[in-house]
Short mmCIF file of C-alpha atoms in Angstrom, two decimals:
data_model
loop_
_atom_site.label_atom_id
_atom_site.label_comp_id
_atom_site.label_asym_id
_atom_site.label_seq_id
_atom_site.Cartn_x
_atom_site.Cartn_y
_atom_site.Cartn_z
CA UNK A 69 -16.37 28.11 -3.19
CA UNK A 70 -15.74 25.82 -0.29
CA UNK A 71 -12.99 23.31 0.34
CA UNK A 72 -14.96 20.46 -1.18
CA UNK A 73 -15.65 22.40 -4.39
CA UNK A 74 -11.95 23.02 -4.84
CA UNK A 75 -11.23 19.32 -4.29
CA UNK A 76 -13.98 18.36 -6.72
CA UNK A 77 -12.59 20.57 -9.48
CA UNK A 78 -9.11 19.24 -8.80
CA UNK A 79 -10.28 15.67 -9.25
CA UNK A 80 -12.36 16.64 -12.28
CA UNK A 81 -9.33 18.29 -13.86
CA UNK A 82 -7.16 15.23 -13.20
CA UNK A 83 -9.80 12.87 -14.59
CA UNK A 84 -10.60 14.81 -17.74
CA UNK A 85 -7.07 15.86 -18.66
CA UNK A 86 -5.65 12.38 -18.20
CA UNK A 87 -8.58 10.92 -20.14
CA UNK A 88 -7.67 13.22 -23.02
CA UNK A 89 -4.10 11.91 -22.86
CA UNK A 90 -5.40 8.31 -22.86
CA UNK A 91 -7.09 8.77 -26.22
CA UNK A 92 -4.62 11.13 -27.83
CA UNK A 93 -1.22 9.74 -26.81
CA UNK A 94 0.80 8.21 -29.63
CA UNK A 95 2.57 5.84 -27.26
CA UNK A 96 0.40 3.11 -25.78
CA UNK A 97 2.39 3.05 -22.55
CA UNK A 98 1.51 6.71 -22.01
CA UNK A 99 -2.16 5.86 -22.52
CA UNK A 100 -1.96 3.02 -20.02
CA UNK A 101 -0.32 5.15 -17.34
CA UNK A 102 -2.69 8.07 -17.95
CA UNK A 103 -5.57 5.69 -17.43
CA UNK A 104 -4.22 5.28 -13.91
CA UNK A 105 -4.83 8.95 -13.18
CA UNK A 106 -8.27 8.82 -14.78
CA UNK A 107 -9.30 5.91 -12.57
CA UNK A 108 -7.75 7.61 -9.57
CA UNK A 109 -9.72 10.78 -10.25
CA UNK A 110 -12.96 8.80 -10.52
CA UNK A 111 -12.16 7.18 -7.16
CA UNK A 112 -11.79 10.68 -5.74
CA UNK A 113 -15.25 11.57 -7.09
CA UNK A 114 -16.71 8.56 -5.32
CA UNK A 115 -15.17 9.70 -2.05
CA UNK A 116 -16.71 13.15 -2.49
CA UNK A 117 -20.08 11.50 -3.09
CA UNK A 118 -19.78 9.76 0.27
CA UNK A 119 -19.32 6.24 -1.03
CA UNK A 120 -16.00 5.34 0.54
CA UNK A 121 -16.25 1.61 -0.06
CA UNK A 122 -16.90 1.94 -3.79
CA UNK A 123 -13.97 4.34 -4.07
CA UNK A 124 -11.57 1.84 -2.51
CA UNK A 125 -12.96 -0.99 -4.63
CA UNK A 126 -12.40 1.21 -7.67
CA UNK A 127 -8.74 1.63 -6.65
CA UNK A 128 -8.32 -2.04 -5.79
CA UNK A 129 -9.98 -3.56 -8.85
CA UNK A 130 -9.18 -1.07 -11.58
CA UNK A 131 -5.84 0.38 -10.53
CA UNK A 132 -4.50 -2.62 -8.64
CA UNK A 133 -5.84 -5.33 -10.91
CA UNK A 134 -6.91 -4.38 -14.38
CA UNK A 135 -4.50 -1.53 -14.98
CA UNK A 136 -1.44 -3.44 -13.78
CA UNK A 137 -2.48 -6.34 -16.00
CA UNK A 138 -2.90 -3.92 -18.89
CA UNK A 139 0.56 -2.45 -18.38
CA UNK A 140 2.03 -5.94 -18.10
CA UNK A 141 0.29 -6.93 -21.30
CA UNK A 142 1.53 -3.90 -23.21
CA UNK A 143 5.06 -4.31 -21.91
CA UNK A 144 5.31 -8.03 -22.57
CA UNK A 145 3.65 -8.16 -25.98
CA UNK A 146 5.68 -5.40 -27.59
CA UNK A 147 9.33 -4.85 -28.15
CA UNK A 148 10.27 -3.86 -24.66
CA UNK A 149 13.60 -2.19 -25.22
CA UNK A 150 12.63 0.06 -28.13
CA UNK A 151 9.85 2.55 -27.92
CA UNK A 152 7.96 1.33 -30.96
CA UNK A 153 4.59 1.09 -29.35
CA UNK A 154 2.62 3.56 -31.40
CA UNK A 155 -1.02 4.13 -31.98
CA UNK A 156 -2.31 6.33 -34.78
CA UNK A 157 -5.59 7.89 -35.80
CA UNK A 158 -7.60 6.15 -38.51
CA UNK A 159 -11.23 6.39 -39.61
CA UNK A 160 -11.51 10.00 -38.47
CA UNK A 161 -14.83 10.77 -40.14
CA UNK A 162 -16.87 7.80 -38.82
CA UNK A 163 -15.38 8.37 -35.37
CA UNK A 164 -16.34 12.04 -35.49
CA UNK A 165 -19.91 11.18 -36.49
CA UNK A 166 -20.17 8.61 -33.72
CA UNK A 167 -18.81 11.00 -31.11
CA UNK A 168 -21.13 13.83 -32.17
CA UNK A 169 -24.21 11.57 -32.12
CA UNK A 170 -23.28 10.22 -28.70
CA UNK A 171 -22.58 13.69 -27.32
CA UNK A 172 -25.92 15.04 -28.60
CA UNK A 173 -27.75 12.06 -27.12
CA UNK A 174 -26.05 12.49 -23.75
CA UNK A 175 -26.72 16.22 -23.62
CA UNK A 176 -30.36 15.63 -24.58
CA UNK A 177 -30.66 13.04 -21.84
CA UNK A 178 -29.05 15.38 -19.33
CA UNK A 179 -31.29 18.34 -20.11
CA UNK A 180 -34.58 16.49 -20.66
CA UNK A 181 -34.53 14.10 -17.73
CA UNK A 182 -36.55 15.12 -14.72
CA UNK A 183 -33.78 14.59 -12.17
CA UNK A 184 -34.88 13.54 -8.74
CA UNK A 185 -33.04 16.06 -6.62
CA UNK A 186 -33.00 16.00 -2.86
CA UNK A 187 -30.56 17.36 -0.31
CA UNK A 188 -27.84 14.76 0.03
CA UNK A 189 -27.31 13.08 3.35
CA UNK A 190 -23.76 11.79 3.34
CA UNK A 191 -23.69 8.48 5.20
CA UNK A 192 -20.92 8.00 7.75
CA UNK A 193 -20.07 4.59 6.41
CA UNK A 194 -21.42 2.48 3.60
CA UNK A 195 -19.58 -0.78 4.20
CA UNK A 196 -22.04 -2.30 6.67
CA UNK A 197 -25.13 -1.41 4.67
CA UNK A 198 -23.58 -2.68 1.45
CA UNK A 199 -22.64 -5.95 3.10
CA UNK A 200 -26.15 -6.44 4.44
CA UNK A 201 -27.73 -5.68 1.07
CA UNK A 202 -25.36 -8.00 -0.76
CA UNK A 203 -26.23 -10.91 1.48
CA UNK A 204 -29.99 -10.30 1.64
CA UNK A 205 -31.68 -8.57 -1.30
CA UNK A 206 -28.98 -9.16 -3.88
CA UNK A 207 -27.64 -12.50 -2.72
CA UNK A 208 -28.55 -14.31 -5.97
CA UNK A 209 -26.74 -11.78 -8.16
CA UNK A 210 -23.81 -11.82 -5.76
CA UNK A 211 -23.48 -15.61 -5.89
CA UNK A 212 -23.92 -15.68 -9.67
CA UNK A 213 -21.12 -13.13 -10.07
CA UNK A 214 -18.92 -15.30 -7.87
CA UNK A 215 -19.62 -18.32 -10.08
CA UNK A 216 -18.95 -16.23 -13.19
CA UNK A 217 -15.54 -15.23 -11.84
CA UNK A 218 -14.77 -18.84 -10.95
CA UNK A 219 -15.65 -19.94 -14.48
CA UNK A 220 -13.39 -17.23 -15.89
CA UNK A 221 -10.57 -18.42 -13.63
CA UNK A 222 -10.97 -22.08 -14.61
CA UNK A 223 -11.25 -21.10 -18.27
CA UNK A 224 -8.07 -19.04 -18.13
CA UNK A 225 -6.17 -21.87 -16.46
CA UNK A 226 -7.40 -24.43 -19.01
CA UNK A 227 -6.44 -22.18 -21.95
CA UNK A 228 -3.01 -21.59 -20.48
CA UNK A 229 -2.37 -25.32 -19.97
CA UNK A 230 -3.80 -26.62 -23.25
CA UNK A 231 -0.47 -27.17 -25.01
CA UNK A 232 0.84 -29.70 -22.52
CA UNK B 283 -8.12 15.31 17.78
CA UNK B 284 -5.00 16.96 16.40
CA UNK B 285 -7.05 18.11 13.41
CA UNK B 286 -9.41 20.01 15.74
CA UNK B 287 -6.49 21.61 17.61
CA UNK B 288 -4.96 22.68 14.30
CA UNK B 289 -8.25 24.14 13.06
CA UNK B 290 -8.51 26.11 16.30
CA UNK B 291 -4.93 27.25 15.96
CA UNK B 292 -5.08 28.42 12.35
CA UNK B 293 -8.78 29.11 12.01
CA UNK B 294 -8.71 27.64 8.54
CA UNK B 295 -9.70 24.12 7.51
CA UNK B 296 -7.48 23.96 4.45
CA UNK B 297 -4.28 25.00 6.22
CA UNK B 298 -5.05 22.74 9.17
CA UNK B 299 -5.61 19.70 6.96
CA UNK B 300 -2.48 20.32 4.92
CA UNK B 301 -0.42 20.49 8.11
CA UNK B 302 -2.16 17.42 9.46
CA UNK B 303 -1.39 15.57 6.25
CA UNK B 304 2.29 16.51 6.50
CA UNK B 305 2.69 15.20 10.05
CA UNK B 306 3.60 11.59 9.13
CA UNK B 307 6.49 13.01 7.12
CA UNK B 308 7.91 14.40 10.36
CA UNK B 309 7.91 10.82 11.56
CA UNK B 310 9.11 9.09 8.38
CA UNK B 311 12.23 11.13 7.64
CA UNK B 312 13.92 10.68 11.06
CA UNK B 313 12.80 7.06 11.03
CA UNK B 314 14.46 6.45 7.65
CA UNK B 315 17.65 8.17 8.78
CA UNK B 316 17.72 5.96 11.85
CA UNK B 317 16.68 2.76 10.03
CA UNK B 318 19.36 3.03 7.35
CA UNK B 319 21.98 3.36 10.07
CA UNK B 320 20.39 0.48 11.99
CA UNK B 321 20.40 -1.72 8.91
CA UNK B 322 24.12 -1.12 8.41
CA UNK B 323 24.86 -1.72 12.07
CA UNK B 324 22.76 -4.89 12.21
CA UNK B 325 24.36 -6.29 9.08
CA UNK B 326 27.82 -5.39 10.34
CA UNK B 327 27.40 -6.97 13.74
CA UNK B 328 25.90 -10.11 12.23
CA UNK B 329 29.00 -10.44 10.07
CA UNK B 330 31.40 -9.65 12.91
CA UNK B 331 32.22 -6.18 11.62
CA UNK B 332 31.74 -2.79 13.25
CA UNK B 333 29.90 -0.95 10.48
CA UNK B 334 29.93 2.85 10.30
CA UNK B 335 31.92 4.19 13.26
CA UNK B 336 33.27 7.59 12.29
CA UNK B 337 30.45 10.11 11.98
CA UNK B 338 29.04 10.76 15.43
CA UNK B 339 28.73 8.20 18.23
CA UNK B 340 29.07 4.75 16.63
CA UNK B 341 28.30 6.38 13.28
CA UNK B 342 24.80 7.58 14.17
CA UNK B 343 25.12 10.57 11.85
CA UNK B 344 26.44 8.49 8.95
CA UNK B 345 23.07 8.57 7.15
CA UNK B 346 22.83 12.35 7.52
CA UNK B 347 26.25 12.66 5.91
CA UNK B 348 25.24 10.23 3.18
CA UNK B 349 22.08 12.18 2.55
CA UNK B 350 23.98 15.45 2.20
CA UNK B 351 26.28 13.71 -0.25
CA UNK B 352 23.33 12.37 -2.27
CA UNK B 353 21.73 15.81 -2.51
CA UNK B 354 24.91 17.25 -3.97
CA UNK B 355 25.17 14.57 -6.65
CA UNK B 356 24.45 15.36 -10.26
CA UNK B 357 20.97 14.30 -11.29
CA UNK B 358 21.57 12.04 -14.26
CA UNK B 359 18.82 11.10 -16.70
CA UNK B 360 20.03 8.60 -19.28
CA UNK B 361 19.80 9.86 -22.86
CA UNK B 362 17.45 7.10 -24.00
CA UNK B 363 15.27 7.15 -20.93
CA UNK B 364 11.71 8.35 -21.11
CA UNK B 365 12.26 11.67 -19.39
CA UNK B 366 8.73 12.49 -18.18
CA UNK B 367 8.02 9.08 -16.73
CA UNK B 368 11.53 8.80 -15.35
CA UNK B 369 10.87 11.89 -13.23
CA UNK B 370 7.32 10.93 -12.32
CA UNK B 371 8.12 7.38 -11.17
CA UNK B 372 9.90 8.09 -7.84
CA UNK B 373 7.17 10.58 -6.95
CA UNK B 374 4.46 7.98 -7.62
CA UNK B 375 6.25 5.35 -5.58
CA UNK B 376 6.69 7.64 -2.62
CA UNK B 377 3.15 9.03 -2.90
CA UNK B 378 1.81 5.49 -2.82
CA UNK B 379 3.74 4.51 0.29
CA UNK B 380 2.99 7.82 1.99
CA UNK B 381 -0.74 7.58 1.28
CA UNK B 382 -0.90 4.37 3.32
CA UNK B 383 0.16 6.37 6.40
CA UNK B 384 -3.11 8.31 6.18
CA UNK B 385 -4.99 5.38 7.69
CA UNK B 386 -2.56 4.57 10.51
CA UNK B 387 -3.57 5.51 14.04
CA UNK B 388 -0.26 6.78 15.44
CA UNK B 389 -1.93 7.28 18.80
CA UNK B 390 -5.49 7.77 19.97
CA UNK B 391 -5.04 11.50 19.28
CA UNK B 392 -3.68 11.35 15.76
CA UNK B 393 -4.91 9.52 12.73
CA UNK B 394 -4.56 11.12 9.32
CA UNK B 395 -7.98 10.07 8.11
CA UNK B 396 -10.47 8.24 10.27
CA UNK B 397 -12.02 6.50 7.28
CA UNK B 398 -14.07 3.48 8.11
CA UNK B 399 -12.40 1.37 5.43
CA UNK B 400 -8.86 1.93 6.77
CA UNK B 401 -7.15 -1.41 6.18
CA UNK B 402 -8.89 -1.91 2.84
CA UNK B 403 -7.59 1.50 1.77
CA UNK B 404 -4.05 0.52 2.75
CA UNK B 405 -4.20 -2.63 0.60
CA UNK B 406 -5.72 -0.77 -2.34
CA UNK B 407 -3.33 2.18 -2.31
CA UNK B 408 -0.30 -0.12 -2.51
CA UNK B 409 -1.22 -0.70 -6.15
CA UNK B 410 -0.09 2.86 -6.88
CA UNK B 411 3.37 1.78 -5.70
CA UNK B 412 3.29 -1.15 -8.15
CA UNK B 413 2.35 1.17 -11.01
CA UNK B 414 5.17 3.51 -9.98
CA UNK B 415 7.71 0.69 -9.95
CA UNK B 416 6.63 -0.48 -13.41
CA UNK B 417 6.90 3.10 -14.59
CA UNK B 418 10.43 3.40 -13.19
CA UNK B 419 11.50 0.13 -14.78
CA UNK B 420 10.05 0.95 -18.15
CA UNK B 421 11.19 4.58 -18.27
CA UNK B 422 14.80 3.67 -17.48
CA UNK B 423 14.98 1.82 -20.82
CA UNK B 424 17.36 -0.69 -19.33
CA UNK B 425 16.74 -4.41 -19.26
CA UNK B 426 17.86 -4.87 -15.67
CA UNK B 427 15.52 -2.13 -14.52
CA UNK B 428 12.66 -3.64 -16.47
CA UNK B 429 13.30 -7.14 -15.13
CA UNK B 430 13.47 -5.74 -11.62
CA UNK B 431 10.22 -3.85 -12.03
CA UNK B 432 8.45 -6.86 -13.56
CA UNK B 433 9.61 -9.17 -10.80
CA UNK B 434 8.64 -6.66 -8.17
CA UNK B 435 5.17 -6.12 -9.59
CA UNK B 436 4.51 -9.84 -10.05
CA UNK B 437 5.67 -10.48 -6.51
CA UNK B 438 3.63 -7.72 -4.91
CA UNK B 439 0.48 -8.63 -6.83
CA UNK B 440 0.68 -12.33 -5.93
CA UNK B 441 1.57 -11.83 -2.28
CA UNK B 442 -1.32 -9.42 -1.89
CA UNK B 443 -3.64 -12.45 -1.87
CA UNK B 444 -2.37 -14.19 1.30
CA UNK B 445 -2.05 -10.79 2.99
CA UNK B 446 -5.64 -9.93 2.13
CA UNK B 447 -6.86 -13.35 3.33
CA UNK B 448 -5.15 -12.93 6.70
CA UNK B 449 -6.50 -9.42 7.05
CA UNK B 450 -9.95 -10.78 6.20
CA UNK B 451 -9.73 -13.26 9.06
CA UNK B 452 -8.81 -10.46 11.47
CA UNK B 453 -11.69 -8.38 10.11
CA UNK B 454 -14.02 -11.31 10.80
CA UNK B 455 -12.92 -11.42 14.43
CA UNK B 456 -13.00 -7.67 15.06
CA UNK B 457 -15.96 -6.83 12.83
CA UNK B 458 -14.41 -3.59 11.59
CA UNK B 459 -12.18 -2.41 8.77
CA UNK B 460 -11.04 0.69 10.61
CA UNK B 461 -7.50 0.49 11.99
CA UNK B 462 -8.31 2.94 14.78
CA UNK B 463 -11.20 0.78 15.97
CA UNK B 464 -9.05 -2.34 15.76
CA UNK B 465 -6.46 -0.71 18.03
CA UNK B 466 -9.20 0.46 20.37
CA UNK B 467 -10.55 -3.10 20.68
CA UNK B 468 -7.20 -4.38 21.91
CA UNK B 469 -6.95 -2.01 24.86
CA UNK B 470 -6.11 -3.10 28.37
CA UNK B 471 -2.84 -5.00 28.42
CA UNK B 472 -1.01 -7.41 26.15
CA UNK B 473 -3.31 -10.37 26.85
CA UNK B 474 -6.00 -8.49 24.94
CA UNK B 475 -3.89 -8.28 21.81
CA UNK B 476 -5.23 -10.03 18.77
CA UNK B 477 -2.36 -12.52 18.70
CA UNK B 478 -3.52 -13.73 22.13
CA UNK B 479 -7.11 -14.06 20.97
CA UNK B 480 -8.15 -10.44 21.32
CA UNK B 481 -10.63 -9.20 23.86
CA UNK B 482 -12.60 -12.48 23.72
CA UNK B 483 -12.94 -14.55 26.83
CA UNK B 484 -12.97 -18.22 27.75
CA UNK B 485 -12.87 -21.02 25.18
CA UNK B 486 -12.96 -18.78 22.12
CA UNK B 487 -9.81 -16.98 23.25
CA UNK B 488 -7.89 -20.20 23.86
CA UNK B 489 -9.01 -21.68 20.54
CA UNK B 490 -8.08 -18.52 18.65
CA UNK B 491 -4.47 -18.27 19.88
CA UNK B 492 -2.83 -20.98 17.68
CA UNK B 493 -4.66 -19.84 14.55
CA UNK B 494 -3.81 -16.22 15.22
CA UNK B 495 -0.15 -17.19 15.45
CA UNK B 496 -0.41 -19.02 12.10
CA UNK B 497 -2.17 -15.98 10.64
CA UNK B 498 0.60 -13.73 11.90
CA UNK B 499 3.33 -15.91 10.41
CA UNK B 500 1.59 -15.98 7.02
CA UNK B 501 1.10 -12.24 7.20
CA UNK B 502 4.70 -11.56 8.11
CA UNK B 503 6.09 -13.75 5.31
CA UNK B 504 3.90 -12.15 2.69
CA UNK B 505 4.58 -8.66 4.00
CA UNK B 506 8.30 -9.34 3.60
CA UNK B 507 7.63 -10.20 -0.03
CA UNK B 508 5.48 -7.12 -0.49
CA UNK B 509 8.28 -4.78 0.52
CA UNK B 510 10.86 -6.75 -1.48
CA UNK B 511 13.01 -7.70 1.49
CA UNK B 512 15.28 -10.72 1.68
CA UNK B 513 14.52 -13.64 1.31
CA UNK B 514 12.24 -12.18 -1.34
CA UNK B 515 14.46 -9.45 -2.76
CA UNK B 516 14.61 -10.75 -6.34
CA UNK B 517 13.56 -7.34 -7.67
CA UNK B 518 16.84 -5.90 -6.46
CA UNK B 519 19.01 -9.00 -6.43
CA UNK B 520 22.36 -7.21 -6.51
CA UNK B 521 24.21 -10.23 -7.85
CA UNK B 522 22.02 -10.61 -10.93
CA UNK B 523 20.18 -7.36 -11.63
CA UNK B 524 22.64 -4.62 -10.52
CA UNK B 525 19.95 -3.11 -8.30
CA UNK B 526 16.66 -3.65 -10.06
CA UNK B 527 14.25 -0.90 -10.94
CA UNK B 528 16.37 1.92 -9.53
CA UNK B 529 19.57 0.96 -11.38
CA UNK B 530 19.49 4.11 -13.51
CA UNK B 531 18.52 6.50 -10.75
CA UNK B 532 20.99 8.76 -8.99
CA UNK B 533 21.11 11.62 -6.53
CA UNK B 534 17.86 12.91 -5.16
CA UNK B 535 15.61 10.55 -7.15
CA UNK B 536 17.50 7.55 -5.83
CA UNK B 537 17.12 8.80 -2.29
CA UNK B 538 13.36 9.19 -2.82
CA UNK B 539 13.19 5.52 -3.82
CA UNK B 540 15.18 4.68 -0.72
CA UNK B 541 12.85 6.77 1.43
CA UNK B 542 9.83 5.01 -0.06
CA UNK B 543 11.38 1.60 0.53
CA UNK B 544 12.03 2.26 4.21
CA UNK B 545 8.65 3.96 4.61
CA UNK B 546 7.10 0.77 3.20
CA UNK B 547 9.07 -1.35 5.63
CA UNK B 548 7.68 0.62 8.53
CA UNK B 549 4.20 0.59 7.01
CA UNK B 550 3.95 -3.20 6.87
CA UNK B 551 5.48 -3.47 10.34
CA UNK B 552 2.93 -0.99 11.63
CA UNK B 553 0.10 -3.00 10.04
CA UNK B 554 1.43 -6.15 11.72
CA UNK B 555 1.55 -4.26 15.01
CA UNK B 556 -1.99 -2.92 14.61
CA UNK B 557 -3.54 -6.19 13.47
CA UNK B 558 -1.90 -8.51 15.96
CA UNK B 559 -0.04 -6.57 18.63
CA UNK B 560 -2.44 -3.95 19.85
CA UNK B 561 -1.42 -1.02 17.67
CA UNK B 562 -0.68 1.98 19.85
CA UNK B 563 -1.90 0.27 23.03
CA UNK B 564 0.61 -0.10 25.81
CA UNK B 565 1.22 -3.70 26.93
CA UNK B 566 0.98 -2.83 30.62
CA UNK B 567 -0.77 0.45 31.28
CA UNK B 568 0.02 4.13 31.05
CA UNK B 569 2.22 6.23 33.29
CA UNK B 570 -0.05 9.14 32.40
CA UNK B 571 -3.07 7.34 33.86
CA UNK B 572 -1.11 6.44 36.96
CA UNK B 573 -0.01 10.02 37.62
CA UNK B 574 -3.27 11.55 36.45
CA UNK B 575 -1.66 13.47 33.59
CA UNK B 576 -4.08 13.12 30.70
CA UNK B 577 -1.99 14.70 27.98
CA UNK B 578 0.83 12.22 28.53
CA UNK B 579 -1.20 9.21 27.37
CA UNK B 580 -1.25 10.01 23.62
CA UNK B 581 2.51 10.54 23.67
CA UNK B 582 3.02 7.21 25.38
CA UNK B 583 0.80 5.63 22.76
CA UNK B 584 2.92 7.19 20.02
CA UNK B 585 5.98 5.75 21.75
CA UNK B 586 4.51 2.23 21.84
CA UNK B 587 3.35 2.45 18.24
CA UNK B 588 6.81 3.50 17.09
CA UNK B 589 8.49 0.85 19.26
CA UNK B 590 6.35 -1.98 17.92
CA UNK B 591 6.89 -0.81 14.36
CA UNK B 592 10.63 -0.49 14.92
CA UNK B 593 10.80 -3.95 16.44
CA UNK B 594 9.29 -5.54 13.34
CA UNK B 595 11.56 -3.46 11.13
CA UNK B 596 14.45 -4.85 13.16
CA UNK B 597 13.17 -8.40 12.59
CA UNK B 598 13.08 -7.69 8.85
CA UNK B 599 16.74 -6.63 8.97
CA UNK B 600 17.62 -9.64 11.09
CA UNK B 601 16.03 -11.96 8.51
CA UNK B 602 17.73 -10.14 5.68
CA UNK B 603 21.18 -10.91 7.03
CA UNK B 604 20.28 -14.45 8.04
CA UNK B 605 18.42 -16.02 5.12
CA UNK B 606 19.57 -16.54 1.53
CA UNK B 607 17.46 -15.33 -1.37
CA UNK B 608 14.86 -17.69 -2.83
CA UNK B 609 14.56 -18.33 -6.59
CA UNK B 610 11.69 -16.93 -8.66
CA UNK B 611 9.99 -20.32 -9.03
CA UNK B 612 10.38 -20.97 -5.29
CA UNK B 613 8.89 -17.55 -4.65
CA UNK B 614 5.77 -18.39 -6.63
CA UNK B 615 5.58 -21.88 -5.10
CA UNK B 616 5.70 -20.46 -1.59
CA UNK B 617 2.91 -18.06 -2.38
CA UNK B 618 0.48 -20.12 -4.47
CA UNK B 619 1.05 -23.62 -3.15
CA UNK B 620 1.64 -22.96 0.53
CA UNK B 621 0.63 -19.54 1.81
CA UNK B 622 -2.67 -19.15 -0.03
CA UNK B 623 -4.12 -22.60 0.86
CA UNK B 624 -2.95 -22.24 4.47
CA UNK B 625 -4.42 -18.76 4.65
CA UNK B 626 -7.73 -20.04 3.26
CA UNK B 627 -7.96 -22.90 5.74
CA UNK B 628 -6.98 -20.57 8.54
CA UNK B 629 -9.66 -18.11 7.44
CA UNK B 630 -12.34 -20.81 7.53
CA UNK B 631 -11.24 -22.08 10.95
CA UNK B 632 -11.13 -18.60 12.47
CA UNK B 633 -14.56 -17.95 10.96
CA UNK B 634 -15.91 -21.10 12.59
CA UNK B 635 -14.37 -20.22 15.96
CA UNK B 636 -15.93 -16.78 15.95
CA UNK B 637 -19.33 -18.42 15.47
CA UNK B 638 -19.01 -20.30 18.77
#
């Protein structure tokens, strides 16, 4: 087992164990903060796969943006001084059925697919190539996503200002 | 380079990388000890006082004494605090600020990780600090702590935008995200520094200078806000919030917060130095080159890097004892109504100039 295997299992452990806490914690704040470690672990996986840019974007967007917003939301919408932010388990049977079906499907997919395996060549850097692709082959999607984000921004501002 | 030497020395990648990862700590701890003393001296002299005078020459060892005192203190965790998160928070905050040091080229011989996305990584990893601060504020179960943490997070998140815009304009000029390459591009004397138009020549260089200065000012203001320094120290505002998110912390945990805060101060100063003032490059030339001693050059570079960083840390202290604190609404006005539009316009102009 080489250095990279050890690092992979470390990240896998962090990701999976914190993901378990996310779904099982009674306190929503715990779930929110555990999600941080899950996202962080996934970023680590990306680094090991040689996609440095995606890993940093993962950190930036999910940890820096969405997660902080989530924590803010949880903190501001609940009683902040008392720990009364609880989440319980309901609908156990339907959830169990759903999980089992999904798990079986995923395992079937994993075992039955004819995976295209080739020795991985880890690129030195992905930023330049990604930038080129985004502005040539995928420029339409890229621009559309930009417009979508702009619409979301304008929409949020108009909702926030409606009462005036 | 140091990584290779360490691998040769220990014959083991894992040990070598762990040691290499610990090297910035060897820099940060003496820096913090010095900077805390400097802060007290600067504040004292600005207010016509002497400051610490008793421990060592002009009180140089005062921080060491203070540190020994802090270590001895009882480690108090309030009864209603959330114990697990209370302990985890200072670690997260320090880990976040320390991780940023991985991408800094201390000299041409040492950079923790030569990743190609250096500066982007530094911006992204600072979000871990924000999460840690929120954790500290929430776990303390104290309204002042929570207010401090909320203010701090809101401030850091909003001031990230002008910072990122300025960094983007530098990236457009240099064409790289790697901090080591950026420093490399500014070699050969201070007139090649980015603030003086970088290594460009002729018209482009002259046109770039005023906009680079504007970019630097925007960057410096927003970096002050990102490390919660006066005039943007609402998160700690002693007169209203006791001391913000670390109100409930004592002893060793408090000193870890302090360490992280000063490490952050140096980090943003180092980024300013790398982006605009040549990073580890000497402004004049190297004594090592002059005498033909090759191994001296990296040490000189380390010296210049530390000096530039320290200078900007000194400016931060200078501003702290000169300017009053702004209000929360003024803070948001400065960011959203002034810095961000200016940064955007500046970005467009610099983009146009680089097309010439």
